[in-house]
C-alpha cells in the first residue's frame, strides 16, 4: 500500500483531517472551542467570589439539555410553534432540534406534502416562528439538513449525479471448457422504484478456489481474475470460454442509483431522495437547496441570533449492493497506487453480505484499502464540506458520523459537535471513540441522542433515563438531546396528542413525547437543572484521560471495546479513549512531560493492540508506525499487545513496505518506555513497570465510572455508579468505598481542598472528611445504582468559601461529617458520644443529645388529579379523588386507581418530641417512588430529590410537635392509555407507579466539633 506521504495527487486520509481541524485550548475553567462556529460556551468558574457557586447553581442556557422536536413536516401553526418554544424554555431547557418525524401517521395524505411538506412555505414559516421566539427566550434552534435520515432534498431523482448510488453484481457459473454466450449476467437485485438507468462498470471472470471459501463467501483465485469488459458487444452480449481447469464464475458489476428515500417518507413534493455522501455533487445538492429555497432573508438573520447547529442523523445508507460513487476507482488508485477493478470480487456486497473472497490476508488488506478510501471521500466531500458551509452561515455542524464503514473517530475530529445515541450504542466504548476525535481536535461538546427505548412511549421514567445517561457522561458525553418533544397534534391524532413514534407497528413506539401532556412535566425543571449542571462541569476546561487506545480501524457504534481496559481497567479507575491514525497528525498530537496532547486530554500512555475488526491481526500502517515511534521517542510510554514483533500492513503492501514496517517496529520496541506483552492479563504489570497510574484509584474493582476535567488549577471529577452497557448482568448494586483522586494542577506547597458539587440542588460545599497525601485526596464514595457525585479539587476559596485552610476530619465514628457555617459538624443517628480525629493530629470527643427512633408514618391522605382524554387530542380532563391509605401501594394495586395516571399528593403528619432542638434534624427516605416527586414540609418546599436516591434532608423544616409532610408524585400516562387506546397500548402490562415506600423519617443529632476537652454544645441552626 502506498504511504500517504508518498501520494502523487489527491489528499491522504491525514490531509483530509488535518486541513479541517483547529486546536484552541481555553485557559481556566471554560469551554474549548474548535473550528468555526463551535458549540456554545460554558460560563467561567474561575476566581474566588460567590459568582463561582452561581455558575454551578444556575447553569446557563448554552449548557442546558435540548429536545429533539418532532414536527409533522410543515403541518404546523406558527402560534403553536411559539407556544412550544415557551414550554421548552419554561421547563429549563436550552434549545431544540427541529426534525420531521411522523412514523405514527400511516395515512400520509393527512400531511398533504404538496402544501405542507418539509421545506414548504408553512414549514419555513414554522421555522421562522421557532427562531424568532427562541431568540426572545435565549434558546437555540438546530435544524436537520434534510427532512429525515439519511440526508436528502427535493429535486434530486435517483438517476442524478447527486443521488446516492450502489454497485450491484450479476453472476453466472461455468464449468471448465464451457462457453458462455448471451447477455451479460443481469444484477441479482432489481433496481429500486424510480431508478431507470444502470451502467455496466465491468465484467470479470475468476476461477473458484474452494480453499478460500468461507461460510457465506465463494472463494476465488485472485491471480485468475480476468477483465472481459472490452469483449462485451454493443448489444450487451458476451461470448467467453472458460479455461480447461476448475470451476469459473462470471461477475458483472452495475452502477446505478440506490433510489433510497429518507426514513418515513415521503416528506415533501416532489419526493426527496438520499444524496451521494461521497461526492461533491451530493453535498452541493443539499447546500444549494437550502440557499435557494429555505434560507430566506428573515431566516438568515434569525440564525445569527438563535441558530445552533445543522444536524445529520446516523448515516443509514441502504442498498442491496455496495455503496458506490463514480469517483471511487480513481480515488482508490490515488490512495493506493493500484487499480480498484481487480479487487472488486472481494468487495462486492449482496444484502449486506460479502459474496466472494480471496485468500484471507489479501482479502483483509483489500477491504481495508477500499474502506479507507471510502472514508476519505466521506470525510472530505460530506463531513468537512457541510461543516464549512454551516460555518459560512454562523452555524455549527452536529452529526452522528457512523452507520458506514468509515473512520468515525476521524469524523468526530472534523465535526463541531459529534453525537452518539443511547439506543444504538452497544456500550460506553462507542462514546469513547467519538470522544477521542473530539478531544484531540480541541473541540468541547460530545452530544447524545438520549432516552429512546423501544416500546416505552408514555411509560418512560426519568430514573431510567438518568441511569442510561450516567455512564454516557463518564464516557465523554456532555450534551443531551432528549428524545423527544412532539408537536401538539395532527388530524386524526388521539389523546394526548400527536406522538412521532406512537403508534409504531401497531404498538407503543420509541422514546417519549415529553411536554405539558406528561404528568411529570411540572417536575421536569429539576431534571433540566440537574442535566445542565452536569453539562456545565463536563464542558469546563479540558478533558483528562489516562490512556489513548490506538484503533487501526476507526469504526464506532460497534460495541467493541479495548483489551484489558474495558473489562478490567475501568473497574479499577482507569479511563481511556480511542484514537485512529489521522488523529496522530493533528496539531495537538505532541508530547510533553510524557503526555500525549499535554494541554488535553494529556494521555499518559498509548495502548496499541491488534485490529479487532480484522481478527485482532497485529497491523500498523507505516505512516502510523513512524508517528508512534516519534511520539515514543519524545517520551510517551507505549504498550503493545500482540505479535508486533511480526507486524503486518493493514492494506496490500507496496514493494518494501513490509520491511519498512518491521524496521520501525523494531526501533520502537527497543525504546525503554515501550513494552510489548502477549497476554492481556499482563497489561497491568506493563503499566506499573512504566510508572503509569490512573488519576482515579480504588483498592478493589467497582462499578464506579469516572470522567475528569481540568480547568485552571481545579480538577473536576464526575463519579457515577454505573455499568458499561445496559445489557450487562447482574444489575449494578450500591457501592461504598474510598476513592483516591489526583489533583493534577496542585502548586508546590499548596493546599488541596475537596469540594462537593450537588447537581440536584446546585449547592457547593467543602468536604469535611478526607485524607490528603502529596496533593492526592481520598474521599468516601457511597452511591446507589446510577447515582452521581461530583468532586472538585482546588484551592481554598475556590467557590467563594472564605474559611481558608483549616483542619478537616481524617477519621470519625460519626455517620456524617460536614462543614456548617464554616464549622466542623458531626452527625449521628444513634451514638451519643463521638470520637473524631482531625488533620491537625488532635482527637476530639463530642457529646450529642438523644436521638428519637426512626418514624414510619402509619397513614396517608392521598389526593389524586387523575387524567382522562378531553374533547380534543390536546385537551385533558381532570378527575379529583381523595383516598385514605393505611398502607402504601402502587396505584395499580389500589382498585380506585388501577388505570389512573396524573398527579398524586400524599400527606401525612409526624409528631416530634418536646425536646426537639436545633441540634436535631432528620432525613426523609421515600423508598420506591415513581416517577418524579417533590417534598414539602409544613408548607415549605424541600430541596429537589435525587431521582436515583430519593432521600432528602428536611432538618431545617421540622419543628417540635406536629409536622405536615407532603410528597407530590407524578405518575406516567401508560395505565390510562391501556384502557383509552387498547389497540395501541392494550398489550402493555399494567405498571406499578406511585409512592410505594417504605417511607421513613430518620432523625439525627448534630454538634460542632470544638476541641478535645470541649463541653457539649448546641450546633448551629440547620
mmCIF file of C-alpha atoms in Angstrom, residues 48-329:
data_model
loop_
_atom_site.group_PDB
_atom_site.id
_atom_site.type_symbol
_atom_site.label_atom_id
_atom_site.label_comp_id
_atom_site.label_asym_id
_atom_site.label_seq_id
_atom_site.Cartn_x
_atom_site.Cartn_y
_atom_site.Cartn_z
ATOM 1 C CA UNK A 48 -12.812 33.263 44.403
ATOM 2 C CA UNK A 49 -16.108 35.081 44.514
ATOM 3 C CA UNK A 50 -19.600 33.920 45.182
ATOM 4 C CA UNK A 51 -20.266 34.074 41.454
ATOM 5 C CA UNK A 52 -18.420 30.796 41.112
ATOM 6 C CA UNK A 53 -21.047 28.975 43.110
ATOM 7 C CA UNK A 54 -23.713 30.688 40.993
ATOM 8 C CA UNK A 55 -22.046 29.331 37.826
ATOM 9 C CA UNK A 56 -22.840 25.854 39.070
ATOM 10 C CA UNK A 57 -26.152 26.574 40.774
ATOM 11 C CA UNK A 58 -27.742 28.308 37.776
ATOM 12 C CA UNK A 59 -26.306 26.799 34.584
ATOM 13 C CA UNK A 60 -26.763 28.992 31.534
ATOM 14 C CA UNK A 61 -28.914 28.102 28.545
ATOM 15 C CA UNK A 62 -25.933 27.038 26.391
ATOM 16 C CA UNK A 63 -25.160 24.050 28.628
ATOM 17 C CA UNK A 64 -28.723 23.004 29.365
ATOM 18 C CA UNK A 65 -30.238 19.959 27.642
ATOM 19 C CA UNK A 66 -32.099 20.206 24.362
ATOM 20 C CA UNK A 67 -35.092 18.428 22.903
ATOM 21 C CA UNK A 68 -35.428 16.632 19.609
ATOM 22 C CA UNK A 69 -38.578 18.415 18.436
ATOM 23 C CA UNK A 70 -40.693 16.272 16.135
ATOM 24 C CA UNK A 71 -42.781 18.071 13.524
ATOM 25 C CA UNK A 72 -45.310 16.551 11.130
ATOM 26 C CA UNK A 73 -43.357 18.086 8.239
ATOM 27 C CA UNK A 74 -44.819 21.561 7.608
ATOM 28 C CA UNK A 75 -48.272 20.854 9.050
ATOM 29 C CA UNK A 76 -47.622 23.290 11.881
ATOM 30 C CA UNK A 77 -49.073 26.570 13.107
ATOM 31 C CA UNK A 78 -46.626 29.403 13.910
ATOM 32 C CA UNK A 79 -48.567 30.389 17.029
ATOM 33 C CA UNK A 80 -48.413 26.827 18.349
ATOM 34 C CA UNK A 81 -44.710 26.693 17.492
ATOM 35 C CA UNK A 82 -44.109 29.816 19.587
ATOM 36 C CA UNK A 83 -46.094 28.310 22.478
ATOM 37 C CA UNK A 84 -43.996 25.159 22.380
ATOM 38 C CA UNK A 85 -40.756 27.135 22.428
ATOM 39 C CA UNK A 86 -42.083 28.828 25.571
ATOM 40 C CA UNK A 87 -42.931 25.443 27.079
ATOM 41 C CA UNK A 88 -39.415 24.174 26.432
ATOM 42 C CA UNK A 89 -37.876 27.356 27.837
ATOM 43 C CA UNK A 90 -40.114 27.425 30.917
ATOM 44 C CA UNK A 91 -39.118 23.840 31.707
ATOM 45 C CA UNK A 92 -35.479 24.898 31.866
ATOM 46 C CA UNK A 93 -34.143 23.513 28.580
ATOM 47 C CA UNK A 94 -31.628 25.230 26.341
ATOM 48 C CA UNK A 95 -32.993 24.612 22.883
ATOM 49 C CA UNK A 96 -34.489 22.203 20.405
ATOM 50 C CA UNK A 97 -33.702 20.422 17.162
ATOM 51 C CA UNK A 98 -36.449 20.561 14.532
ATOM 52 C CA UNK A 99 -36.883 17.161 12.871
ATOM 53 C CA UNK A 100 -39.598 15.898 10.522
ATOM 54 C CA UNK A 101 -40.616 12.609 12.127
ATOM 55 C CA UNK A 102 -44.089 11.103 11.915
ATOM 56 C CA UNK A 103 -43.890 7.323 11.883
ATOM 57 C CA UNK A 104 -47.229 7.284 13.700
ATOM 58 C CA UNK A 105 -49.082 8.828 10.760
ATOM 59 C CA UNK A 106 -49.805 5.915 8.454
ATOM 60 C CA UNK A 107 -52.127 7.872 6.168
ATOM 61 C CA UNK A 108 -49.617 10.233 4.596
ATOM 62 C CA UNK A 109 -52.399 12.130 2.820
ATOM 63 C CA UNK A 110 -53.108 13.695 6.212
ATOM 64 C CA UNK A 111 -49.812 15.549 5.920
ATOM 65 C CA UNK A 112 -50.537 16.940 2.424
ATOM 66 C CA UNK A 113 -46.900 17.132 1.355
ATOM 67 C CA UNK A 114 -47.790 19.192 -1.706
ATOM 68 C CA UNK A 115 -48.823 22.100 0.545
ATOM 69 C CA UNK A 116 -47.359 21.302 3.976
ATOM 70 C CA UNK A 117 -44.285 19.209 3.226
ATOM 71 C CA UNK A 118 -40.799 19.648 4.562
ATOM 72 C CA UNK A 119 -39.323 22.819 3.101
ATOM 73 C CA UNK A 120 -42.730 24.213 2.087
ATOM 74 C CA UNK A 121 -43.868 27.747 2.874
ATOM 75 C CA UNK A 122 -45.717 26.623 6.059
ATOM 76 C CA UNK A 123 -42.585 24.752 7.175
ATOM 77 C CA UNK A 124 -40.466 27.861 6.611
ATOM 78 C CA UNK A 125 -42.997 29.965 8.497
ATOM 79 C CA UNK A 126 -42.800 27.493 11.371
ATOM 80 C CA UNK A 127 -39.009 27.608 11.400
ATOM 81 C CA UNK A 128 -39.069 31.387 11.391
ATOM 82 C CA UNK A 129 -41.562 31.405 14.280
ATOM 83 C CA UNK A 130 -39.370 28.981 16.241
ATOM 84 C CA UNK A 131 -36.224 31.043 15.679
ATOM 85 C CA UNK A 132 -37.963 34.297 16.489
ATOM 86 C CA UNK A 133 -39.373 33.061 19.803
ATOM 87 C CA UNK A 134 -36.136 31.252 20.651
ATOM 88 C CA UNK A 135 -34.216 34.488 20.166
ATOM 89 C CA UNK A 136 -36.538 36.176 22.678
ATOM 90 C CA UNK A 137 -36.177 33.342 25.191
ATOM 91 C CA UNK A 138 -32.434 32.811 24.864
ATOM 92 C CA UNK A 139 -32.723 29.361 23.294
ATOM 93 C CA UNK A 140 -31.020 27.959 20.211
ATOM 94 C CA UNK A 141 -32.693 26.046 17.403
ATOM 95 C CA UNK A 142 -30.958 23.273 15.479
ATOM 96 C CA UNK A 143 -32.132 22.219 12.020
ATOM 97 C CA UNK A 144 -31.832 18.820 10.372
ATOM 98 C CA UNK A 145 -30.134 19.017 6.985
ATOM 99 C CA UNK A 146 -32.927 17.100 5.304
ATOM 100 C CA UNK A 147 -36.457 16.051 6.119
ATOM 101 C CA UNK A 148 -35.325 12.894 7.897
ATOM 102 C CA UNK A 149 -32.399 10.500 7.682
ATOM 103 C CA UNK A 150 -30.188 9.960 5.711
ATOM 104 C CA UNK A 151 -29.745 13.425 4.230
ATOM 105 C CA UNK A 152 -31.992 14.033 1.208
ATOM 106 C CA UNK A 153 -33.531 17.025 -0.522
ATOM 107 C CA UNK A 154 -36.364 17.515 -3.014
ATOM 108 C CA UNK A 155 -35.455 17.883 -6.663
ATOM 109 C CA UNK A 156 -32.892 15.063 -6.721
ATOM 110 C CA UNK A 157 -34.068 11.975 -8.599
ATOM 111 C CA UNK A 158 -32.452 8.535 -8.293
ATOM 112 C CA UNK A 159 -30.685 8.769 -11.661
ATOM 113 C CA UNK A 160 -28.990 12.119 -10.919
ATOM 114 C CA UNK A 161 -25.276 12.507 -10.341
ATOM 115 C CA UNK A 162 -26.111 13.940 -6.908
ATOM 116 C CA UNK A 163 -28.168 10.910 -5.833
ATOM 117 C CA UNK A 164 -26.908 8.024 -3.681
ATOM 118 C CA UNK A 165 -25.514 5.152 -5.731
ATOM 119 C CA UNK A 166 -24.955 1.449 -5.441
ATOM 120 C CA UNK A 167 -22.826 -1.142 -7.191
ATOM 121 C CA UNK A 168 -24.661 -4.422 -7.699
ATOM 122 C CA UNK A 169 -23.469 -7.621 -9.308
ATOM 123 C CA UNK A 170 -24.659 -10.384 -11.587
ATOM 124 C CA UNK A 171 -23.105 -13.804 -11.822
ATOM 125 C CA UNK A 172 -23.047 -16.959 -13.893
ATOM 126 C CA UNK A 173 -21.204 -20.222 -13.169
ATOM 127 C CA UNK A 174 -19.216 -22.095 -15.796
ATOM 128 C CA UNK A 175 -17.529 -25.473 -15.760
ATOM 129 C CA UNK A 176 -14.065 -25.905 -17.246
ATOM 130 C CA UNK A 177 -14.038 -25.588 -21.012
ATOM 131 C CA UNK A 178 -17.661 -24.429 -21.356
ATOM 132 C CA UNK A 179 -18.670 -21.312 -23.266
ATOM 133 C CA UNK A 180 -20.948 -18.515 -22.120
ATOM 134 C CA UNK A 181 -22.987 -16.857 -24.901
ATOM 135 C CA UNK A 182 -25.649 -14.273 -24.286
ATOM 136 C CA UNK A 183 -26.445 -11.062 -22.431
ATOM 137 C CA UNK A 184 -24.096 -10.063 -19.646
ATOM 138 C CA UNK A 185 -25.465 -11.529 -16.381
ATOM 139 C CA UNK A 186 -28.030 -9.034 -15.044
ATOM 140 C CA UNK A 187 -27.974 -7.749 -11.456
ATOM 141 C CA UNK A 188 -29.138 -10.257 -8.878
ATOM 142 C CA UNK A 189 -31.260 -7.470 -7.337
ATOM 143 C CA UNK A 190 -33.890 -5.445 -9.141
ATOM 144 C CA UNK A 191 -33.460 -1.651 -9.056
ATOM 145 C CA UNK A 192 -35.451 0.385 -6.571
ATOM 146 C CA UNK A 193 -38.547 2.267 -7.666
ATOM 147 C CA UNK A 194 -37.639 5.364 -9.650
ATOM 148 C CA UNK A 195 -34.275 4.031 -10.865
ATOM 149 C CA UNK A 196 -34.416 3.940 -14.669
ATOM 150 C CA UNK A 197 -30.751 3.691 -15.662
ATOM 151 C CA UNK A 198 -27.880 1.406 -14.793
ATOM 152 C CA UNK A 199 -24.396 1.342 -16.269
ATOM 153 C CA UNK A 200 -22.235 -1.692 -16.782
ATOM 154 C CA UNK A 201 -18.999 -0.925 -14.992
ATOM 155 C CA UNK A 202 -17.081 -4.123 -15.680
ATOM 156 C CA UNK A 203 -17.297 -7.849 -16.413
ATOM 157 C CA UNK A 204 -14.796 -10.282 -14.953
ATOM 158 C CA UNK A 205 -14.175 -13.998 -14.818
ATOM 159 C CA UNK A 206 -12.414 -15.808 -11.988
ATOM 160 C CA UNK A 207 -11.609 -19.381 -11.092
ATOM 161 C CA UNK A 208 -13.310 -20.754 -7.996
ATOM 162 C CA UNK A 209 -10.854 -21.698 -5.242
ATOM 163 C CA UNK A 210 -12.624 -23.761 -2.548
ATOM 164 C CA UNK A 211 -9.702 -23.340 -0.128
ATOM 165 C CA UNK A 212 -10.510 -19.626 0.147
ATOM 166 C CA UNK A 213 -14.258 -20.078 0.686
ATOM 167 C CA UNK A 214 -15.977 -19.108 3.917
ATOM 168 C CA UNK A 215 -19.402 -19.956 5.275
ATOM 169 C CA UNK A 216 -21.026 -17.230 3.157
ATOM 170 C CA UNK A 217 -18.359 -16.355 0.580
ATOM 171 C CA UNK A 218 -17.317 -18.154 -2.600
ATOM 172 C CA UNK A 219 -13.537 -18.479 -2.711
ATOM 173 C CA UNK A 220 -11.748 -17.158 -5.809
ATOM 174 C CA UNK A 221 -8.167 -17.312 -7.048
ATOM 175 C CA UNK A 222 -7.039 -13.657 -7.342
ATOM 176 C CA UNK A 223 -4.385 -14.482 -9.925
ATOM 177 C CA UNK A 224 -7.069 -15.865 -12.230
ATOM 178 C CA UNK A 225 -9.221 -12.723 -12.396
ATOM 179 C CA UNK A 226 -9.556 -11.593 -15.998
ATOM 180 C CA UNK A 227 -11.237 -8.405 -17.249
ATOM 181 C CA UNK A 228 -13.746 -9.143 -20.004
ATOM 182 C CA UNK A 229 -15.312 -5.674 -20.203
ATOM 183 C CA UNK A 230 -13.769 -4.851 -23.574
ATOM 184 C CA UNK A 231 -15.227 -8.023 -25.107
ATOM 185 C CA UNK A 232 -18.842 -7.052 -24.389
ATOM 186 C CA UNK A 233 -20.610 -6.375 -27.692
ATOM 187 C CA UNK A 234 -22.560 -3.232 -28.399
ATOM 188 C CA UNK A 235 -25.813 -5.082 -27.817
ATOM 189 C CA UNK A 236 -24.697 -6.095 -24.303
ATOM 190 C CA UNK A 237 -23.866 -9.691 -25.127
ATOM 191 C CA UNK A 238 -20.766 -11.636 -24.205
ATOM 192 C CA UNK A 239 -19.058 -14.737 -25.527
ATOM 193 C CA UNK A 240 -16.355 -16.316 -23.388
ATOM 194 C CA UNK A 241 -14.977 -19.818 -22.931
ATOM 195 C CA UNK A 242 -13.703 -20.904 -19.525
ATOM 196 C CA UNK A 243 -10.201 -22.443 -19.379
ATOM 197 C CA UNK A 244 -9.913 -26.190 -19.140
ATOM 198 C CA UNK A 245 -9.161 -26.344 -15.372
ATOM 199 C CA UNK A 246 -11.539 -25.751 -12.482
ATOM 200 C CA UNK A 247 -14.909 -24.121 -11.987
ATOM 201 C CA UNK A 248 -15.315 -20.492 -13.061
ATOM 202 C CA UNK A 249 -17.667 -17.636 -12.339
ATOM 203 C CA UNK A 250 -18.597 -14.666 -14.500
ATOM 204 C CA UNK A 251 -19.209 -11.487 -12.489
ATOM 205 C CA UNK A 252 -20.829 -8.339 -13.860
ATOM 206 C CA UNK A 253 -20.846 -5.023 -11.972
ATOM 207 C CA UNK A 254 -23.623 -2.481 -12.464
ATOM 208 C CA UNK A 255 -23.593 1.094 -11.160
ATOM 209 C CA UNK A 256 -26.942 2.803 -10.580
ATOM 210 C CA UNK A 257 -28.878 4.977 -8.194
ATOM 211 C CA UNK A 258 -29.920 3.332 -4.958
ATOM 212 C CA UNK A 259 -33.343 5.031 -5.054
ATOM 213 C CA UNK A 260 -33.344 5.419 -1.279
ATOM 214 C CA UNK A 261 -35.780 7.892 0.262
ATOM 215 C CA UNK A 262 -35.389 9.317 3.764
ATOM 216 C CA UNK A 263 -36.977 7.485 6.680
ATOM 217 C CA UNK A 264 -40.774 7.554 6.946
ATOM 218 C CA UNK A 265 -41.252 9.479 3.708
ATOM 219 C CA UNK A 266 -42.472 10.984 1.601
ATOM 220 C CA UNK A 267 -41.955 14.261 3.421
ATOM 221 C CA UNK A 268 -42.253 16.653 0.512
ATOM 222 C CA UNK A 269 -43.412 17.092 -3.062
ATOM 223 C CA UNK A 270 -41.532 16.270 -5.167
ATOM 224 C CA UNK A 271 -40.234 13.417 -3.049
ATOM 225 C CA UNK A 272 -36.716 13.726 -1.697
ATOM 226 C CA UNK A 273 -34.061 11.138 -2.493
ATOM 227 C CA UNK A 274 -30.918 10.474 -0.482
ATOM 228 C CA UNK A 275 -27.851 12.236 -1.828
ATOM 229 C CA UNK A 276 -24.437 10.803 -2.660
ATOM 230 C CA UNK A 277 -22.429 11.122 0.570
ATOM 231 C CA UNK A 278 -19.105 10.525 -1.220
ATOM 232 C CA UNK A 279 -19.242 13.109 -3.993
ATOM 233 C CA UNK A 280 -19.260 16.929 -4.010
ATOM 234 C CA UNK A 281 -22.415 16.845 -6.124
ATOM 235 C CA UNK A 282 -24.360 15.299 -3.268
ATOM 236 C CA UNK A 283 -23.319 17.968 -0.808
ATOM 237 C CA UNK A 284 -23.913 20.707 -3.391
ATOM 238 C CA UNK A 285 -27.477 19.446 -3.859
ATOM 239 C CA UNK A 286 -28.086 19.858 -0.124
ATOM 240 C CA UNK A 287 -26.485 23.257 0.285
ATOM 241 C CA UNK A 288 -27.934 24.538 -2.983
ATOM 242 C CA UNK A 289 -31.469 23.627 -1.939
ATOM 243 C CA UNK A 290 -31.022 25.424 1.370
ATOM 244 C CA UNK A 291 -29.559 28.500 -0.305
ATOM 245 C CA UNK A 292 -32.266 28.678 -2.980
ATOM 246 C CA UNK A 293 -35.360 27.579 -1.123
ATOM 247 C CA UNK A 294 -35.022 27.665 2.663
ATOM 248 C CA UNK A 295 -32.660 30.418 3.729
ATOM 249 C CA UNK A 296 -34.926 33.412 3.353
ATOM 250 C CA UNK A 297 -33.533 36.779 4.458
ATOM 251 C CA UNK A 298 -35.563 36.512 7.676
ATOM 252 C CA UNK A 299 -34.272 33.027 8.465
ATOM 253 C CA UNK A 300 -30.669 34.035 7.700
ATOM 254 C CA UNK A 301 -30.939 36.928 10.115
ATOM 255 C CA UNK A 302 -32.523 34.824 12.850
ATOM 256 C CA UNK A 303 -29.873 32.113 12.526
ATOM 257 C CA UNK A 304 -27.329 34.669 13.683
ATOM 258 C CA UNK A 305 -29.167 35.153 16.981
ATOM 259 C CA UNK A 306 -30.929 31.843 17.650
ATOM 260 C CA UNK A 307 -29.306 29.354 15.289
ATOM 261 C CA UNK A 308 -27.387 26.497 16.848
ATOM 262 C CA UNK A 309 -26.318 23.678 14.559
ATOM 263 C CA UNK A 310 -27.293 21.907 11.407
ATOM 264 C CA UNK A 311 -27.791 18.266 12.304
ATOM 265 C CA UNK A 312 -27.308 14.964 10.491
ATOM 266 C CA UNK A 313 -28.602 11.724 11.984
ATOM 267 C CA UNK A 314 -26.736 8.420 11.719
ATOM 268 C CA UNK A 315 -25.721 7.630 8.140
ATOM 269 C CA UNK A 316 -28.014 4.718 7.322
ATOM 270 C CA UNK A 317 -27.429 4.316 3.602
ATOM 271 C CA UNK A 318 -29.450 1.313 2.492
ATOM 272 C CA UNK A 319 -28.609 -0.684 -0.635
ATOM 273 C CA UNK A 320 -28.821 -4.248 -1.885
ATOM 274 C CA UNK A 321 -25.269 -3.921 -3.142
ATOM 275 C CA UNK A 322 -22.152 -1.892 -2.324
ATOM 276 C CA UNK A 323 -22.496 1.815 -1.599
ATOM 277 C CA UNK A 324 -20.806 3.483 -4.539
ATOM 278 C CA UNK A 325 -19.783 6.713 -6.202
ATOM 279 C CA UNK A 326 -18.349 7.242 -9.669
ATOM 280 C CA UNK A 327 -15.028 8.584 -8.417
ATOM 281 C CA UNK A 328 -14.167 5.554 -6.268
ATOM 282 C CA UNK A 329 -11.891 3.827 -8.833
#
